[in-house]
Short mmCIF file of C-alpha atoms in Angstrom, two decimals:
data_model
loop_
_atom_site.label_atom_id
_atom_site.label_comp_id
_atom_site.label_asym_id
_atom_site.label_seq_id
_atom_site.Cartn_x
_atom_site.Cartn_y
_atom_site.Cartn_z
CA MET A 98 27.43 4.66 -8.03
CA ARG A 99 25.33 2.60 -5.66
CA VAL A 100 21.61 3.30 -5.31
CA ALA A 101 19.33 1.80 -2.65
CA ILE A 102 15.64 1.21 -3.35
CA VAL A 103 13.60 0.57 -0.20
CA GLY A 104 10.42 -1.24 -1.19
CA SER A 105 9.65 -3.09 -4.42
CA GLY A 106 6.16 -1.82 -5.14
CA PRO A 107 5.22 0.03 -8.35
CA ALA A 108 7.25 3.11 -7.37
CA GLY A 109 10.38 1.23 -6.35
CA LEU A 110 10.38 -1.05 -9.38
CA THR A 111 9.92 1.90 -11.74
CA ILE A 112 12.88 3.79 -10.30
CA ALA A 113 15.09 0.70 -10.05
CA VAL A 114 14.69 -0.09 -13.76
CA ILE A 115 15.23 3.51 -14.91
CA LEU A 116 18.37 3.99 -12.82
CA ALA A 117 19.76 0.60 -13.86
CA ARG A 118 19.43 1.71 -17.48
CA TYR A 119 21.51 4.76 -16.62
CA GLY A 120 24.23 2.44 -15.34
CA TYR A 121 23.81 2.72 -11.58
CA GLN A 122 24.39 -0.28 -9.32
CA VAL A 123 20.92 -0.81 -7.88
CA THR A 124 19.96 -2.85 -4.83
CA ILE A 125 16.32 -3.33 -3.79
CA PHE A 126 15.53 -3.94 -0.13
CA GLU A 127 12.16 -5.70 0.26
CA GLY A 128 10.56 -6.46 3.61
CA LYS A 129 8.58 -9.43 2.29
CA ASP A 130 9.78 -12.61 0.62
CA LYS A 131 8.92 -11.58 -2.96
CA ILE A 132 8.94 -8.38 -5.00
CA GLY A 133 5.84 -6.49 -6.01
CA GLY A 134 4.56 -4.70 -2.93
CA VAL A 135 0.89 -3.88 -3.34
CA LEU A 136 0.96 -5.47 -6.82
CA ARG A 137 1.56 -8.87 -5.21
CA TYR A 138 0.16 -8.51 -1.70
CA GLY A 139 -2.72 -6.08 -2.23
CA ILE A 140 -4.21 -6.82 -5.65
CA PRO A 141 -6.11 -10.11 -6.06
CA ASP A 142 -4.73 -12.73 -8.42
CA PHE A 143 -7.81 -12.56 -10.65
CA ARG A 144 -6.92 -8.94 -11.41
CA LEU A 145 -3.14 -9.34 -11.64
CA PRO A 146 -1.72 -12.88 -11.92
CA LYS A 147 1.44 -13.27 -9.85
CA THR A 148 3.17 -14.88 -12.83
CA VAL A 149 3.32 -11.41 -14.39
CA LEU A 150 5.47 -10.21 -11.50
CA ASP A 151 7.68 -13.30 -11.63
CA ASP A 152 8.29 -12.67 -15.32
CA PHE A 153 9.03 -8.99 -14.62
CA GLU A 154 11.60 -9.94 -12.00
CA ASP A 155 13.39 -12.24 -14.42
CA ARG A 156 13.39 -9.91 -17.43
CA HIS A 157 13.81 -6.50 -15.78
CA LEU A 158 15.66 -7.14 -12.53
CA ILE A 159 17.77 -10.30 -12.72
CA ARG A 160 18.88 -9.86 -16.33
CA LYS A 161 19.74 -6.19 -15.72
CA GLY A 162 21.90 -7.01 -12.71
CA ILE A 163 19.58 -5.41 -10.14
CA ARG A 164 20.11 -7.08 -6.78
CA VAL A 165 17.22 -7.88 -4.46
CA ARG A 166 17.48 -8.44 -0.73
CA PRO A 167 14.16 -10.03 0.34
CA ASN A 168 12.92 -10.23 3.94
CA THR A 169 15.02 -7.16 4.78
CA THR A 170 13.32 -4.31 6.61
CA ILE A 171 15.12 -0.97 6.58
CA GLY A 172 14.74 0.66 9.98
CA SER A 173 15.31 -2.59 11.85
CA ALA A 174 18.75 -4.27 11.76
CA ILE A 175 19.78 -1.96 8.90
CA GLY A 176 18.99 1.75 8.77
CA ILE A 177 19.28 4.66 6.34
CA ASP A 178 22.55 5.77 7.99
CA ASP A 179 24.01 2.30 7.40
CA LEU A 180 23.22 2.57 3.68
CA PHE A 181 25.02 5.90 3.38
CA ARG A 182 27.95 4.46 5.36
CA ASP A 183 28.29 1.64 2.82
CA GLY A 184 28.52 3.96 -0.15
CA TYR A 185 24.97 4.32 -1.43
CA ARG A 186 24.90 7.78 -2.96
CA ALA A 187 21.11 8.09 -3.13
CA ILE A 188 18.31 6.27 -1.37
CA PHE A 189 14.73 5.92 -2.53
CA ILE A 190 11.90 5.16 -0.09
CA GLY A 191 8.82 3.54 -1.58
CA THR A 192 7.48 1.58 1.36
CA GLY A 193 3.79 2.15 0.66
CA VAL A 194 0.98 2.27 3.20
CA TRP A 195 0.65 -1.02 5.08
CA GLN A 196 -0.71 0.19 8.42
CA PRO A 197 -4.49 -0.43 8.57
CA ARG A 198 -6.71 2.41 9.74
CA ALA A 199 -8.77 1.34 12.74
CA LEU A 200 -12.37 2.25 13.54
CA HIS A 201 -11.62 2.63 17.26
CA ILE A 202 -14.98 1.20 18.27
CA LYS A 203 -15.87 -1.45 20.83
CA GLY A 204 -15.34 -5.01 19.59
CA GLU A 205 -12.62 -4.29 17.04
CA THR A 206 -10.20 -6.69 18.75
CA LEU A 207 -12.54 -9.70 18.61
CA GLY A 208 -11.31 -12.87 16.89
CA HIS A 209 -13.60 -12.69 13.85
CA VAL A 210 -12.55 -9.11 12.93
CA HIS A 211 -9.85 -8.54 10.31
CA PHE A 212 -8.29 -5.68 8.35
CA ALA A 213 -8.55 -5.52 4.55
CA ILE A 214 -4.83 -5.18 3.81
CA ASN A 215 -4.08 -8.20 6.01
CA TYR A 216 -6.76 -10.29 4.32
CA LEU A 217 -5.58 -9.43 0.80
CA ASN A 218 -2.01 -10.31 1.80
CA ASN A 219 -2.96 -13.99 2.09
CA PRO A 220 -6.70 -14.76 1.79
CA ASP A 221 -6.23 -18.53 2.09
CA SER A 222 -5.10 -18.19 5.73
CA PHE A 223 -8.49 -16.81 6.84
CA ARG A 224 -11.64 -18.72 7.80
CA LEU A 225 -14.44 -16.23 7.26
CA GLY A 226 -17.56 -18.40 7.36
CA GLU A 227 -20.60 -17.90 5.13
CA ARG A 228 -21.74 -14.37 6.07
CA VAL A 229 -19.26 -11.49 5.92
CA ILE A 230 -19.60 -7.76 6.51
CA VAL A 231 -17.06 -5.39 4.94
CA ILE A 232 -16.96 -1.98 6.61
CA GLY A 233 -15.99 0.43 3.85
CA ALA A 234 -16.81 0.77 0.17
CA GLY A 235 -13.62 1.91 -1.55
CA ASN A 236 -11.63 0.09 -4.23
CA ALA A 237 -9.83 -2.04 -1.63
CA ALA A 238 -13.19 -3.07 -0.18
CA MET A 239 -14.28 -4.20 -3.67
CA ASP A 240 -11.15 -6.35 -3.93
CA VAL A 241 -11.82 -7.85 -0.51
CA ALA A 242 -15.46 -8.57 -1.34
CA ARG A 243 -14.78 -10.17 -4.72
CA THR A 244 -11.92 -12.25 -3.29
CA ALA A 245 -14.01 -13.49 -0.36
CA LEU A 246 -16.82 -14.60 -2.67
CA ARG A 247 -14.30 -16.56 -4.71
CA LYS A 248 -13.07 -18.21 -1.51
CA GLY A 249 -16.50 -19.56 -0.59
CA VAL A 250 -18.34 -16.80 1.26
CA ARG A 251 -22.07 -17.08 0.50
CA GLN A 252 -23.34 -13.66 1.60
CA LEU A 253 -21.24 -10.50 1.61
CA THR A 254 -22.36 -6.93 2.28
CA CYS A 255 -20.31 -3.74 2.06
CA PHE A 256 -21.43 -0.89 4.32
CA SER A 257 -20.89 2.72 3.25
CA ARG A 258 -21.17 5.79 5.44
CA THR A 259 -22.10 7.87 2.38
CA PRO A 260 -25.02 7.59 -0.09
CA GLU A 261 -22.55 6.34 -2.73
CA VAL A 262 -19.58 4.00 -2.73
CA ALA A 263 -16.10 5.52 -2.69
CA ALA A 264 -14.91 2.94 -5.23
CA SER A 265 -14.75 3.68 -8.94
CA GLN A 266 -17.85 2.93 -10.96
CA HIS A 267 -15.91 0.26 -12.83
CA GLU A 268 -15.01 -1.63 -9.64
CA PHE A 269 -18.48 -1.13 -8.18
CA SER A 270 -20.20 -2.55 -11.26
CA TYR A 271 -18.06 -5.70 -11.24
CA ALA A 272 -18.69 -6.23 -7.54
CA THR A 273 -22.43 -5.86 -8.06
CA LEU A 274 -22.42 -8.32 -10.95
CA GLU A 275 -20.57 -10.87 -8.81
CA GLY A 276 -23.15 -10.71 -6.02
CA VAL A 277 -21.83 -8.17 -3.51
CA ASN A 278 -24.60 -6.42 -1.54
CA PHE A 279 -24.46 -2.80 -0.38
CA GLU A 280 -25.91 -0.79 2.49
CA TYR A 281 -25.65 3.01 2.47
CA CYS A 282 -25.67 5.79 5.08
CA LYS A 283 -24.67 3.41 7.87
CA ALA A 284 -21.98 3.93 10.51
CA PRO A 285 -20.65 1.13 12.76
CA VAL A 286 -20.99 1.76 16.49
CA GLU A 287 -20.03 -1.64 17.92
CA ILE A 288 -18.83 -5.07 16.77
CA THR A 289 -20.21 -8.07 18.66
CA ASP A 290 -19.72 -11.83 18.43
CA GLU A 291 -22.95 -11.98 16.43
CA GLY A 292 -22.20 -9.19 13.94
CA VAL A 293 -22.04 -5.39 13.69
CA ILE A 294 -24.35 -2.76 15.12
CA PHE A 295 -24.85 0.07 12.65
CA VAL A 296 -26.68 3.37 13.03
CA ASP A 297 -28.24 5.48 10.27
CA VAL A 298 -26.32 8.64 9.43
CA ARG A 299 -26.80 11.70 7.26
CA GLU A 300 -24.32 14.33 6.11
CA ASP A 301 -25.00 17.94 7.10
CA GLU A 302 -24.06 21.09 5.19
CA ASN A 303 -20.61 21.16 6.83
CA GLY A 304 -19.76 17.64 5.71
CA GLU A 305 -20.20 16.18 9.18
CA PHE A 306 -22.03 12.87 9.64
CA ILE A 307 -24.96 13.05 12.04
CA GLU A 308 -26.23 9.86 13.67
CA ALA A 309 -29.97 9.27 13.92
CA PRO A 310 -30.78 8.19 17.50
CA GLY A 311 -32.84 5.06 17.86
CA THR A 312 -31.83 3.57 14.49
CA GLU A 313 -29.21 1.17 15.87
CA LYS A 314 -29.55 -2.29 14.33
CA LEU A 315 -27.53 -5.50 14.53
CA TYR A 316 -26.50 -6.97 11.19
CA PRO A 317 -25.44 -10.63 11.67
CA ALA A 318 -22.08 -11.81 10.34
CA ASP A 319 -19.64 -14.67 10.85
CA SER A 320 -16.68 -12.36 10.11
CA VAL A 321 -16.07 -8.63 9.78
CA ILE A 322 -13.42 -7.01 7.56
CA VAL A 323 -12.50 -3.37 8.17
CA SER A 324 -11.55 -1.55 4.97
CA ILE A 325 -11.24 2.18 5.66
CA SER A 326 -7.86 2.90 4.07
CA GLN A 327 -4.28 2.52 5.31
CA GLY A 328 -1.45 4.69 6.50
CA PRO A 329 2.35 4.40 6.49
CA ARG A 330 4.39 2.54 9.04
CA ASN A 331 6.94 4.82 10.68
CA ARG A 332 9.83 2.39 11.15
CA ILE A 333 12.24 4.32 8.89
CA VAL A 334 11.23 7.75 10.15
CA SER A 335 11.49 6.73 13.79
CA THR A 336 15.05 5.45 13.29
CA THR A 337 16.35 8.21 11.00
CA LYS A 338 17.10 11.88 11.61
CA GLY A 339 16.12 14.58 9.15
CA ILE A 340 13.14 12.99 7.36
CA ASP A 341 9.96 14.97 7.96
CA THR A 342 6.39 13.70 7.76
CA ASP A 343 3.01 15.40 7.61
CA ARG A 344 0.17 15.00 10.12
CA ARG A 345 -0.90 11.73 8.43
CA GLY A 346 2.59 10.27 8.72
CA LEU A 347 3.28 10.57 4.98
CA LEU A 348 6.76 11.64 3.88
CA VAL A 349 7.17 15.30 3.00
CA THR A 350 8.70 15.80 -0.46
CA ASP A 351 8.85 18.39 -3.20
CA GLU A 352 7.50 17.78 -6.72
CA GLU A 353 10.62 15.84 -7.68
CA GLY A 354 10.61 13.52 -4.69
CA HIS A 355 13.34 15.15 -2.59
CA THR A 356 12.67 14.51 1.11
CA THR A 357 13.92 16.88 3.80
CA ARG A 358 17.15 14.88 4.06
CA PRO A 359 19.69 15.31 1.24
CA GLY A 360 20.16 12.19 -0.86
CA VAL A 361 16.90 10.59 0.28
CA PHE A 362 13.99 10.53 -2.16
CA ALA A 363 10.47 9.14 -1.96
CA SER A 364 7.32 8.69 -4.01
CA GLY A 365 4.31 6.40 -4.30
CA ASP A 366 1.73 5.82 -1.58
CA VAL A 367 4.13 6.68 1.25
CA VAL A 368 4.04 10.25 -0.13
CA LEU A 369 0.67 10.51 -1.87
CA GLY A 370 -1.43 8.24 0.34
CA ALA A 371 -3.28 5.26 -1.12
CA LYS A 372 -3.53 6.04 -4.84
CA THR A 373 -3.58 4.01 -8.04
CA VAL A 374 -0.64 2.09 -9.49
CA VAL A 375 -0.68 4.35 -12.56
CA GLN A 376 -0.29 7.48 -10.41
CA ALA A 377 2.59 5.93 -8.48
CA VAL A 378 4.45 4.96 -11.66
CA ALA A 379 3.91 8.34 -13.37
CA TYR A 380 5.20 10.28 -10.35
CA SER A 381 8.14 7.91 -9.88
CA LYS A 382 9.44 8.51 -13.41
CA ARG A 383 9.99 12.18 -12.47
CA VAL A 384 11.65 11.16 -9.23
CA ALA A 385 14.05 8.80 -11.03
CA GLU A 386 15.22 11.68 -13.24
CA ALA A 387 15.69 13.86 -10.16
CA MET A 388 17.80 11.15 -8.51
CA HIS A 389 19.90 10.87 -11.67
CA SER A 390 20.47 14.64 -11.72
CA TYR A 391 21.35 14.64 -8.02
CA MET A 392 23.95 11.90 -8.38
CA GLN A 393 25.48 13.44 -11.48
CA GLY A 394 26.03 16.57 -9.41
CA ILE A 395 28.12 14.72 -6.82
CA PRO A 396 31.82 15.65 -7.23
CA ALA A 397 33.93 12.92 -8.81
CA GLN A 398 36.00 12.43 -5.67
CA GLY A 399 32.80 11.59 -3.79
CA ARG A 400 31.88 8.79 -6.13
CA ALA A 401 32.65 5.13 -5.49
CA ALA A 402 35.11 3.44 -7.86
CA GLY A 403 33.82 0.55 -9.91
CA PRO A 404 35.51 -2.85 -10.38
CA ASP A 405 37.60 -1.43 -13.23
CA GLY A 406 38.75 1.51 -11.14
CA ALA A 407 36.63 4.02 -13.08
CA GLN A 408 34.61 6.55 -11.16
CA ARG A 409 30.87 5.72 -11.08
#
């Protein structure tokens, strides 16, 4: 039986390999030119060399007969309904979270302002200058900061709204050792051509951040990178009936990855939000087994015949 994998990030690759081992005919649809998803386009090369992914593609996809359609976005020329029409018995959605979260403050559209996920996609295409401000202090912000320093930035400061960084202690310690500076309890109020205006904030007993009037200060920067998480793009949902999302736009699934449309499964960041690669892979192993059980429950007359005429 045919299986469609939409997205070749950690979740999609995990499920593709498991189902190929079971004997399914697997096709991966990838919107970019190479496989890997966040592994290739969101994790810096110094943390994960791209040669690892190239080797994985050769040993685990090509040699196992898994087909890959690069530069193919599901929800554009091809939709979920088209996949079912062409005999795919189950479809997995692992499209990740590639929509940057915006600050929605004045100056965010200026030419020296960028989003973290866009910068990590191809750092060499950006001209940041010598002084850079990163708004945010999560793990992605650490990747941005460490990458920018390697690309020639002389002074880089990450600004955190909280008294501590949101990144793991491991990532924070490496960033500190490599020369990243940090400012805490600061909230951006405006981005200008000269830099970013921040105001001091404190957190009250209800978890709300209270600005301190009169503490506004301009911090100079040649470029500004916004790194406050990402959300999912809704191209598939907007072109497909029967797939529900939550208030954040993430796909609604049960514990085994079933979406609200029969035959469509999902896992990874598009379900969980931006999590670690390990979490995405662990969850996806359960989803692969659920997809296998689902397809084995399809009556024989509903299965596509293979090249030898046998039912698949």
